[in-house]
Structure formats: C-alpha cells, structure tokens
XYZ file of C-alpha atoms in Angstrom:
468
model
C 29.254 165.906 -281.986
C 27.709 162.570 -282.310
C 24.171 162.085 -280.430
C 24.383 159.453 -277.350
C 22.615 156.101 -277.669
C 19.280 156.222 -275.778
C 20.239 153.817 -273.093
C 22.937 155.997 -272.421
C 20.546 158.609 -272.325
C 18.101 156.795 -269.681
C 21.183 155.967 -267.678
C 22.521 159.122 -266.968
C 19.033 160.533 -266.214
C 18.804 157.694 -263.584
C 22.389 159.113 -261.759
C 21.425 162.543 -262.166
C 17.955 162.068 -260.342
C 19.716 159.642 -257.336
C 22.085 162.364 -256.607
C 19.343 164.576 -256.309
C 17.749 162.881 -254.189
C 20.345 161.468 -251.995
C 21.313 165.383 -251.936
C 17.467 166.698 -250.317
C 17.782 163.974 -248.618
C 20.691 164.697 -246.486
C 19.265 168.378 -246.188
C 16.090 166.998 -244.941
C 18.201 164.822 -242.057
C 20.261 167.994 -241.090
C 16.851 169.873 -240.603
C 15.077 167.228 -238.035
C 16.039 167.265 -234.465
C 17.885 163.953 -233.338
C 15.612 161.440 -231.899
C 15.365 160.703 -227.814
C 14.900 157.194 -226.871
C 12.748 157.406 -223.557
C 10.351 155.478 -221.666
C 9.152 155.359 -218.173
C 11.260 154.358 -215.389
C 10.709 152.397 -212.373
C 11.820 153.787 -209.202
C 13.584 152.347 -206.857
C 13.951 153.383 -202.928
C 16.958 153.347 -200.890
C 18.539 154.176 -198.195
C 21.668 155.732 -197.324
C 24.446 152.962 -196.147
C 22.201 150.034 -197.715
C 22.227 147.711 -200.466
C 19.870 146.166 -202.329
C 19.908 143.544 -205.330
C 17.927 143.963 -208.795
C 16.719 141.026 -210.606
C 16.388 141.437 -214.297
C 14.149 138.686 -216.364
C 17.137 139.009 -219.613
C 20.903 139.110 -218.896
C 22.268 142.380 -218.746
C 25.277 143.621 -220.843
C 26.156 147.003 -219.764
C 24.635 149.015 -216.638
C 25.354 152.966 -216.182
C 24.772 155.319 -213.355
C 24.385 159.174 -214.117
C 25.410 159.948 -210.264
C 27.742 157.580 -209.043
C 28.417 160.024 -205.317
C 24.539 159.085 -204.831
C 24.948 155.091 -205.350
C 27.126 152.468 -206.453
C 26.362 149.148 -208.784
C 27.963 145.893 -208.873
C 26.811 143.267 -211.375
C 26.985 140.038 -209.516
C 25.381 137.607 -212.470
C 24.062 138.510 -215.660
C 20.547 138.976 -214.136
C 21.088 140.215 -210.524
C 22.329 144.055 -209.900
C 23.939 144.860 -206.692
C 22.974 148.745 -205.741
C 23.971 150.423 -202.700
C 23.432 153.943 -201.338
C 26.070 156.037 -201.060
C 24.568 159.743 -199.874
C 21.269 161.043 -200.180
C 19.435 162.431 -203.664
C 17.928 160.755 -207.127
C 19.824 159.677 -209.849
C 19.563 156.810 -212.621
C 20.416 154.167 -213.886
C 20.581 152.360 -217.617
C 20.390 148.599 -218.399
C 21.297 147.143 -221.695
C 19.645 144.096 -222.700
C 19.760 141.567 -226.212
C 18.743 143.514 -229.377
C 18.954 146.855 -228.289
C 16.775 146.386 -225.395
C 17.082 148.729 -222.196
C 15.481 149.686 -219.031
C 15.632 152.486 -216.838
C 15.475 152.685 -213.151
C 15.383 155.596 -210.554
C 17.092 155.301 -207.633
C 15.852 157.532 -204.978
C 18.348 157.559 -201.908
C 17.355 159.026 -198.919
C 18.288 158.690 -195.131
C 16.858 156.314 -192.609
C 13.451 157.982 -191.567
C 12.086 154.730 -190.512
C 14.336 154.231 -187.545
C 14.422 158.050 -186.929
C 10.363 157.426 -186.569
C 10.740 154.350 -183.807
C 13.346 156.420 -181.978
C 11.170 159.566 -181.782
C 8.450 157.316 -180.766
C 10.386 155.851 -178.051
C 11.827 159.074 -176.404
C 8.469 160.841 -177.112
C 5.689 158.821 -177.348
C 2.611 161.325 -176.840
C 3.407 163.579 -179.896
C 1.561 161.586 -182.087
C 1.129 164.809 -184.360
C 5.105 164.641 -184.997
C 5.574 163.731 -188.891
C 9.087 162.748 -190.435
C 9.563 163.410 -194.594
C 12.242 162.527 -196.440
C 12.992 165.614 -198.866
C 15.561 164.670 -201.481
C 18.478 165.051 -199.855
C 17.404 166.040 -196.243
C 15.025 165.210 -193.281
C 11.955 167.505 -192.611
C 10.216 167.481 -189.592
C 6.963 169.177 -189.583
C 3.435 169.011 -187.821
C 2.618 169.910 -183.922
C 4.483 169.522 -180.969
C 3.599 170.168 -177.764
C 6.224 172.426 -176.128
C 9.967 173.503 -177.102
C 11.499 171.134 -174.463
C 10.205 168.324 -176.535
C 11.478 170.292 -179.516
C 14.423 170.392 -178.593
C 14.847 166.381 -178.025
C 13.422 165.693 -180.975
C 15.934 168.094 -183.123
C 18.566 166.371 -181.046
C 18.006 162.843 -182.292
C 17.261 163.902 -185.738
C 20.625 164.921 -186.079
C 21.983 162.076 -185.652
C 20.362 160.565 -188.612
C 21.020 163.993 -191.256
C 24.674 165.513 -191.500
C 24.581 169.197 -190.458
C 22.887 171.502 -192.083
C 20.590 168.521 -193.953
C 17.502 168.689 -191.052
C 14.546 171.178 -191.883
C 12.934 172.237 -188.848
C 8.740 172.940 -190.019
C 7.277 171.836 -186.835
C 4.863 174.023 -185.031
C 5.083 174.261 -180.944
C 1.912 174.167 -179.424
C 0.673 175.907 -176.445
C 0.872 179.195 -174.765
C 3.838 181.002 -176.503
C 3.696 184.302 -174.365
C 5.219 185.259 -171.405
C 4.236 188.174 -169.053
C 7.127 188.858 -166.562
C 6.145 190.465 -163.681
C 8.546 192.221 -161.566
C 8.704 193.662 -158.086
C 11.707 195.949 -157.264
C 11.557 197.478 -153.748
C 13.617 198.973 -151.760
C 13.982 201.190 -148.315
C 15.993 203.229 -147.354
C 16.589 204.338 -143.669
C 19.159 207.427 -142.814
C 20.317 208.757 -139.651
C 22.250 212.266 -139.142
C 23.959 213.854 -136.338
C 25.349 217.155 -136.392
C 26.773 219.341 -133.412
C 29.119 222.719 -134.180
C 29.728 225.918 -132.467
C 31.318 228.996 -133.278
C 31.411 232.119 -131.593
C 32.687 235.430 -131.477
C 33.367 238.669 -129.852
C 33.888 242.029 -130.546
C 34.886 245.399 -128.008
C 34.490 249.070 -128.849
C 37.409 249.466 -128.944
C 37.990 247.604 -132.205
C 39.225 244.045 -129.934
C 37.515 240.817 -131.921
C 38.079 237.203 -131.933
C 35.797 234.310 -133.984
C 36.552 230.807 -134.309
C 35.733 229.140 -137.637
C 36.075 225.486 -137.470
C 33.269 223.593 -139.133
C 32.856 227.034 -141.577
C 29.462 228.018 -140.214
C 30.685 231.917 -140.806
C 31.227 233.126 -144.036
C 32.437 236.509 -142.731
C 35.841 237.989 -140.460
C 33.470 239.954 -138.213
C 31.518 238.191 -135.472
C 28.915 240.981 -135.848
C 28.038 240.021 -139.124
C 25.456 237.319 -138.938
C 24.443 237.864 -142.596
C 27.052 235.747 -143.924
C 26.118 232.257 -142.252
C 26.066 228.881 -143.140
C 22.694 227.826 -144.044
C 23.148 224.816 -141.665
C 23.675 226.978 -138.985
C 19.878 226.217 -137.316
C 20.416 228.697 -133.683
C 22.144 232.441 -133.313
C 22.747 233.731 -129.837
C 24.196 237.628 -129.224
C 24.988 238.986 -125.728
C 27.313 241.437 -123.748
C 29.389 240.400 -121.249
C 32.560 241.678 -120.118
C 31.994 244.907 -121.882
C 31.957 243.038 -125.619
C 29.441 241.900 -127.635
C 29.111 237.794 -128.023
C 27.782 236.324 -131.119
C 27.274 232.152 -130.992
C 26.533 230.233 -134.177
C 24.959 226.941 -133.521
C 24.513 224.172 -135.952
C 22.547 221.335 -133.392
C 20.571 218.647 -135.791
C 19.252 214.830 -135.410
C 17.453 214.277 -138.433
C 15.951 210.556 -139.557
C 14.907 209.679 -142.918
C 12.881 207.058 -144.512
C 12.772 206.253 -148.331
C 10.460 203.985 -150.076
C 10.817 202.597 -153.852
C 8.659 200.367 -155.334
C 8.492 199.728 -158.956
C 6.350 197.059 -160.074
C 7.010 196.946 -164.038
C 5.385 194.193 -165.773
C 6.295 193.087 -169.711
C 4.967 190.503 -172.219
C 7.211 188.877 -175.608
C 6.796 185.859 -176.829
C 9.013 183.022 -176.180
C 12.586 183.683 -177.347
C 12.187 187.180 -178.068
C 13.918 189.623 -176.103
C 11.493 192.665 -174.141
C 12.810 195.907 -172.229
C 11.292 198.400 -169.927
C 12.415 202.202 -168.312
C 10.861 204.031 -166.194
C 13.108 206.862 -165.618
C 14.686 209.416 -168.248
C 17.855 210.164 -169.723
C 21.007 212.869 -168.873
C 22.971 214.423 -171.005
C 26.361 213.641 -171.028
C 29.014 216.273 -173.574
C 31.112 213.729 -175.793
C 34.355 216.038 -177.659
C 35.066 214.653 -181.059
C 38.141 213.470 -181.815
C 40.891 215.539 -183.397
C 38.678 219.160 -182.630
C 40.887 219.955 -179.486
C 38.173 220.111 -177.780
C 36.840 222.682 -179.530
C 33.821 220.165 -181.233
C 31.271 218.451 -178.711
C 28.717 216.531 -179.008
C 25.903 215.196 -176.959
C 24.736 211.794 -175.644
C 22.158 210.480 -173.322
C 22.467 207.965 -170.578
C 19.083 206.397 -168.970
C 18.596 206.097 -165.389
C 16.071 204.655 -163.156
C 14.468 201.199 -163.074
C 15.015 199.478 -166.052
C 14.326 196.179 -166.851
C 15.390 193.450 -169.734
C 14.636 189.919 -170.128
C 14.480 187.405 -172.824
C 11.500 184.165 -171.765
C 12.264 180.729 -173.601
C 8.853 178.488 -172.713
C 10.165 174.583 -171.862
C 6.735 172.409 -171.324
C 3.087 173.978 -170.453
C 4.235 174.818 -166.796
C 8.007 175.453 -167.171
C 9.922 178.764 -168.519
C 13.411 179.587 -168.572
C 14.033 183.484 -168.163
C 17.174 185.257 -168.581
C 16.389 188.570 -166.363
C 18.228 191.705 -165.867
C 16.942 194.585 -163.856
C 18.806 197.662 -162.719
C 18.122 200.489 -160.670
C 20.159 203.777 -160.778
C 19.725 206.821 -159.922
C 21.442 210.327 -160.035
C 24.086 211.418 -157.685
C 25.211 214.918 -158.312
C 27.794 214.612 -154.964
C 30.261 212.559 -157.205
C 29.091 214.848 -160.375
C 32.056 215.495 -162.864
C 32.452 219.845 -164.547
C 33.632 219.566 -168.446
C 33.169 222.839 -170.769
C 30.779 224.091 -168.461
C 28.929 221.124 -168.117
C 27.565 219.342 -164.583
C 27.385 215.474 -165.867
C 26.202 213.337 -162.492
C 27.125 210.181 -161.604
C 24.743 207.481 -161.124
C 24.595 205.177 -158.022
C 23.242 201.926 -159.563
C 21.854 198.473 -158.419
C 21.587 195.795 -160.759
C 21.686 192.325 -161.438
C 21.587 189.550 -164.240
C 20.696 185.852 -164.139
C 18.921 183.151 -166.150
C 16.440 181.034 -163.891
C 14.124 178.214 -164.657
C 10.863 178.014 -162.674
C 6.963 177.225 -163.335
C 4.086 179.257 -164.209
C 2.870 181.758 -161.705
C 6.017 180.916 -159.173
C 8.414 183.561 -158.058
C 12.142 184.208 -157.120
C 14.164 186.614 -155.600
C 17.020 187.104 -158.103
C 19.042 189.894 -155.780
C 18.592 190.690 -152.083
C 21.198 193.560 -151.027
C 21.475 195.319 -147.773
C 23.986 198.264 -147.702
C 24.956 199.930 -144.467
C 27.018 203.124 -144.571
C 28.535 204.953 -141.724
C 30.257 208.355 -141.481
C 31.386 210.166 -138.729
C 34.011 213.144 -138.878
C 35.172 215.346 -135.857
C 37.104 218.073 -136.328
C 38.613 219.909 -133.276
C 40.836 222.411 -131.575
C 44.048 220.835 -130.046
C 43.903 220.548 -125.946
C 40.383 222.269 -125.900
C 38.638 219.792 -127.988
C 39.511 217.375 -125.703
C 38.046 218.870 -122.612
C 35.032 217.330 -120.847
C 31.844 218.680 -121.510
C 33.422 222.354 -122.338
C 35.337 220.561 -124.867
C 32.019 220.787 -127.006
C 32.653 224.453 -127.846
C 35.561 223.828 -129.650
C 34.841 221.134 -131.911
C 32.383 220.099 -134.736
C 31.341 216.717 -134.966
C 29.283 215.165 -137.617
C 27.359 211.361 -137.811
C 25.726 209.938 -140.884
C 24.499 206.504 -141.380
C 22.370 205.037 -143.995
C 20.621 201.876 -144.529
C 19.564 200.529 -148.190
C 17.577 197.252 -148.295
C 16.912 196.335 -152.104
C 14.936 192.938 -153.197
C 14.159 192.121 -156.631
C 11.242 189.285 -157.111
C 10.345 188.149 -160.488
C 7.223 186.232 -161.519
C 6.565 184.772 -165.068
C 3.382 183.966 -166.522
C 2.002 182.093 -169.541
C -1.271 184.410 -170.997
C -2.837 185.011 -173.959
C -4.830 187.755 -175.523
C -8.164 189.257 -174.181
C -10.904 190.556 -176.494
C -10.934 193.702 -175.831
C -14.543 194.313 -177.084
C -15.186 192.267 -173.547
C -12.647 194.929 -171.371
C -13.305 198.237 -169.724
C -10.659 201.019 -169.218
C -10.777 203.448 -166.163
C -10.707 206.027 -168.429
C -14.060 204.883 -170.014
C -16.383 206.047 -167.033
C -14.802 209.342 -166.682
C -17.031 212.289 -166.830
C -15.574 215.922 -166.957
C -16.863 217.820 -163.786
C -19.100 221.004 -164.477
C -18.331 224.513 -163.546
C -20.856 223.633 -160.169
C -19.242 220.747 -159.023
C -15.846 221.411 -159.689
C -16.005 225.119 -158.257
C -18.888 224.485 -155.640
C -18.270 220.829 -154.570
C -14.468 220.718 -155.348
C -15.282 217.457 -157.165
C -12.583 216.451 -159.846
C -14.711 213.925 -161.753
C -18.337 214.765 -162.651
C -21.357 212.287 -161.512
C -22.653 211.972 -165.008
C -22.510 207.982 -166.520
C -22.215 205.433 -163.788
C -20.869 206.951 -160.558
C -20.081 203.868 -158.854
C -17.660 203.061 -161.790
C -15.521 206.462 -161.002
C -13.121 205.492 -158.743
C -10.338 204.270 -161.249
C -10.177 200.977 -160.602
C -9.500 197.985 -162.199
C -12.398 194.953 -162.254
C -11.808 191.603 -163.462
C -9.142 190.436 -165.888
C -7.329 193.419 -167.743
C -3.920 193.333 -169.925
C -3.465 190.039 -170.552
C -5.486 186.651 -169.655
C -3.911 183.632 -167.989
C -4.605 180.058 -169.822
C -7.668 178.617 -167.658
C-alpha cells in the first residue's frame, strides 16, 4: 500500500477531531438542564365583572393567558390590552414584543371588597373594628364585632358580594358570651275527698246471718269476723238486738290535701350551645329483644322529675333569644303496666317548649296550666238507696276533686366568671361538733372558726357574676 500525501494526512486529522468534538459536544447539551427564561412580573389588580386596559410602550405581537376562567384579553391596538375579570384567583399573562422581547404580568382577580366595605359601613357604622380581606378566591371577614345580631347582618350582605361557600367567617363577637338561665317551676296542688259507706251484718244462734257488701269494706262471709276489713273502713260498731248480734262497718272520711313543688334549677352555656338539667332519677322499664319470644329482656331507664333543656343564642349586649323546654313528670303507679313480673309506672307529665326573645335580667312565663279534676261514684241498692236519710245505709258514695296550678317563669342572664380565690363556700366555716356539744348541747355544728359564719348561708355574689 502506497503512503498518503501529507496534506491528505492533515486533512483527515482535521475531520476526525470535528467529529469528535461535535460528538462531546452533543453529550455535553443532553447533560445540562434546558434553560428558563424568567423575570419579574408586574401585578396587576382586578376585580371580578371589570375591565381594565394595558398600555404597552412597544407594539405587541402575541399575548397569552395561563387561566383564561379567571380573565379574558382583547387586543384593541398594538399597544393597548383590554383585560377583564372573569371569576376570582391569580393567573398570568405573556406579551411578545420586537426581537424576542416579552413581559409578564399578574393578574390578581378578586371580588369587590371596596363596595362590600361602604355597604358594611352604611348598615353598621359603629364596628369600626370590622376588617374585609380579599383571600384569593374568597372574602374573609375577620376582627371584632360587637354582638351576633350585628354578625349576622354583616354575613348577610357579604354574601351578596361572594358565591356560596366563598365567605370566611374569622370575626370575633365581643361581649358577654354566657348565659345563666334561671328557672322557676312551681306548682300546687289542692285535693278534696269525700267518702261515706256502710255495711252491716247480723248473725243468730241459731246459725241465721245476713251482711251486705257493697263498697267491699268486708273481706269475709261472716259478719262476726271483723278481722278481714277493709283498711278504709275508719269505725266498727257490734250490738244485740232482737236476739242477734249486729256488726256495722263504717268507712266516714273528709280529707283535704295541699301539695307544694318548687324547683328553682338554674344553668349556664355559652351562647349557641345547648345545656340540660334533672333533678329526679330514672325507672326501669324491661325491653324483650326481638326474635327471643320473649324469653330475652333487657333493661332501660326512663328519667322523671323536673328536667330542664335550653339552648341561649346572645343578639346585642341586652337581648337573648332562648329556646326553653322544661318538663315535669312524675310517677303514677295507678295507671302502672305488669310484664314478666315487672311493675313499670306510668308517668303523669307537664311540659312545655318554646323559643322567646327578651332582655337581660327580664322574665316570662312560658306555661301557666290549671287542671281541675272531679270524681264522684255512688254505688247503691235498688229502692233502698233511694230512701231519704235511711237511704244512707244502703249505699256507698265516694267524692274526689283535685286542683293542679303549674307556672313556669324563666329568667336569662348575661355573667361571667368569678375568681374564686375572692368566694366563700358554706361548707368552708363548718366545724365538726365535739362529743360535748353534740351529746350535751344537741348542737350539729361545732363553735370552733367563726360562729357567726355557721348558718349556711350565702353572702355576696356566688356562682356566677353579672356584667357591672
């Protein structure tokens, strides 16, 4: 083989090292990350449902928006940009300029919170501490407002200026945000009873007897038996005449009663929360499961007595709403119910349930009931119960009336904590009594500590403080 010329020599070094590097080259440009034209862009307010117009010092060529749901462009000239906001958020857009210039804007779209600010300042011109912020794509309203009435206005004409579900409530109601309910339940009860029976009897030796049995004061056949009475049977007379032996049973009663019930129960929540109170107990009550035949029974307990619920929404610094329900039951074993075994009572119950709206310290009567029962059963012989006077022998008469007068007053009040450092209990001043003055003197507290603070009273402010 012939050898090349040396300029064919220094040629084909020259390909052979522009290939190579041309080659690293191209492995160096697949190795670098691509570069990310960026610069700082301007922002640009809007707001949603108006326009604005950009003015750009060089004519524009092309214009892009990333979101075009948050705003929309129209070029009107080559240097003026028509924007308007569509719905509330950020996006941005591109300009293209001569040579490859470009410039990029942020368009931040939010709702109208100036107007929103003159209307809230219109319909509620002493919360100064009220603030309205635009949050990307919602409305936030936040600092201190004076009560939840005003809250509630100013919720209701944000709304109108935020689609639901695009208003952030951060605003903090001022004021006294507890409630103490105090309740008075009371109730009398009058009763009257009249009851008037007879029965008598005779017996002879010679085996001769007769007894009449109406109104069941006898349990037994023999009028000589007076050990088998009725225990309502209150007079027992026994004499001979006509050679037999006369036994009268007499059941002769007037008897008035008088019941009093007052229940003063008293609870605190805070405003919108709901608060209960019993005091009473609970009465078991047999449940059968399902599919056992009866076999499988379970127990549940029902409450009785005076119960109370209510739920306090505070309005304005002297205004509360209250949604009340008290009840008062008790048991009533004369309309009781047997199952397995079991005695379950029935419960004779007074309630009622109603939302009222008054001011601090005032009070209502929320249920007023006056119940008036009468009974009165005769039972009699035919022809001889109808006999003046004598007819009184042979017939049993019986006269019940009751009277139940029930009123339920309820009294809110705004309070606020006590420092109890500051408080005394009547349980702090009690002193055990010693072996001489409980056995000797029959005292039940002892005179040690401060004996004038004994008594178990209550001084000052205790519980809960009203706002001064």
């Amino acid at each position: 083989m012939l050898p090349l010329h040396s300029s064919w020599k220094k040629l084909a070094f020259i390909v052979v090292f522009a290939f190579s590097a041309l080659t690293y080259r191209a492995l160096i440009w697949a190795a670098e990350p691509a570069t990310l034209l960026t610069q700082d862009a301007q922002k640009v307010p809007l707001v949603v449902g108006k326009s604005a117009i950009l003015k750009s010092d060089k004519p524009v060529k092309r214009v892009s928006v990333a979101k075009p749901e948050v705003a929309d462009i129209f070029v009107v000239s080559p240097n003026e940009i028509y924007i308007t906001g569509k719905s509330a958020g950020i996006t941005n857009m591109t300009l293209w300029q001569d040579k490859g210039i470009y410039a990029i804007y942020d368009l931040d779209v939010a709702y109208d919170t100036v107007r929103l600010k003159q209307k809230l300042h219109e319909v509620l011109p002493q919360e100064t501490d009220l603030r309205v912020v635009s949050t990307n794509d919602s409305i936030a309203l936040s600092g201190k407002i004076s009560n939840a009435a005003n809250l509630s206005q100013a919720l209701a004409i944000a709304k109108a200026f935020a689609p639901e579900g695009k208003l952030q409530n951060l605003m903090e109601v001022g004021g006294v945000q507890q409630v103490m309910l105090e309740v008075r339940i009371s109730e009398m009860q009058r009763s009257v009873i009249k009851r008037l029976g007879i029965n008598f009897g005779y017996s002879s030796p010679s085996g001769n007897f007769g007894i009449s049995r109406l109104g069941g004061l006898s349990g037994s056949a023999a009028p000589s038996l007076v050990d088998q009475i009725s225990p309502a049977v209150n007079a027992i007379f026994r004499f001979n005449m006509f050679g037999a032996t006369w036994t009268t049973l007499i059941d002769a009663l007037k008897e008035d009663g008088l019941v009093k019930i007052l229940a003063e129960p008293n609870l605190i929540a805070l405003s919108g929360q709901e608060a209960n109170f019993l005091a009473g107990g609970e009465f078991p009550v047999p449940v059968p499961q399902p599919g056992s035949g009866g076999n499988a029974v379970t127990i549940e307990y029902k409450s009785f007595g005076v119960s109370l619920i209510f739920t306090p929404t505070v309005l304005s610094g002297n205004k509360i709403n209250v949604r009340v329900a008290p009840e008062v039951s008790e048991l009533d074993f004369t309309n009781a119910v047997q199952f397995s075994g079991f005695v379950v009572p029935g419960l004779t119950t007074r309630k009622a349930e109603t939302t009222i709206e008054l001011a601090d310290g005032q009070s209502f009567a929320i249920a007023g009931l006056l119940r008036d029962t009468t009974r009165q059963s005769v039972s009699k012989y035919p022809v001889l119960g109808e006999i003046p006077v004598l007819g009184a022998l042979f017939r049993s008469s019986s006269f019940q009336k009751s009277e139940s007068e029930l009123v339920i007053v309820v009294t809110p009040h705004l309070v606020k904590p006590l420092n109890m450092a500051n408080q005394s209990l009547p349980t702090d001043y009690y002193v055990e009594p010693s072996d001489a003055e409980f056995y000797l003197l029959g005292l039940m507290e002892g005179r040690g500590k401060d004996a004038s603070r004994t008594g178990g009273g209550l001084d000052g402010e205790f519980g809960h403080a009203m706002p001064k």
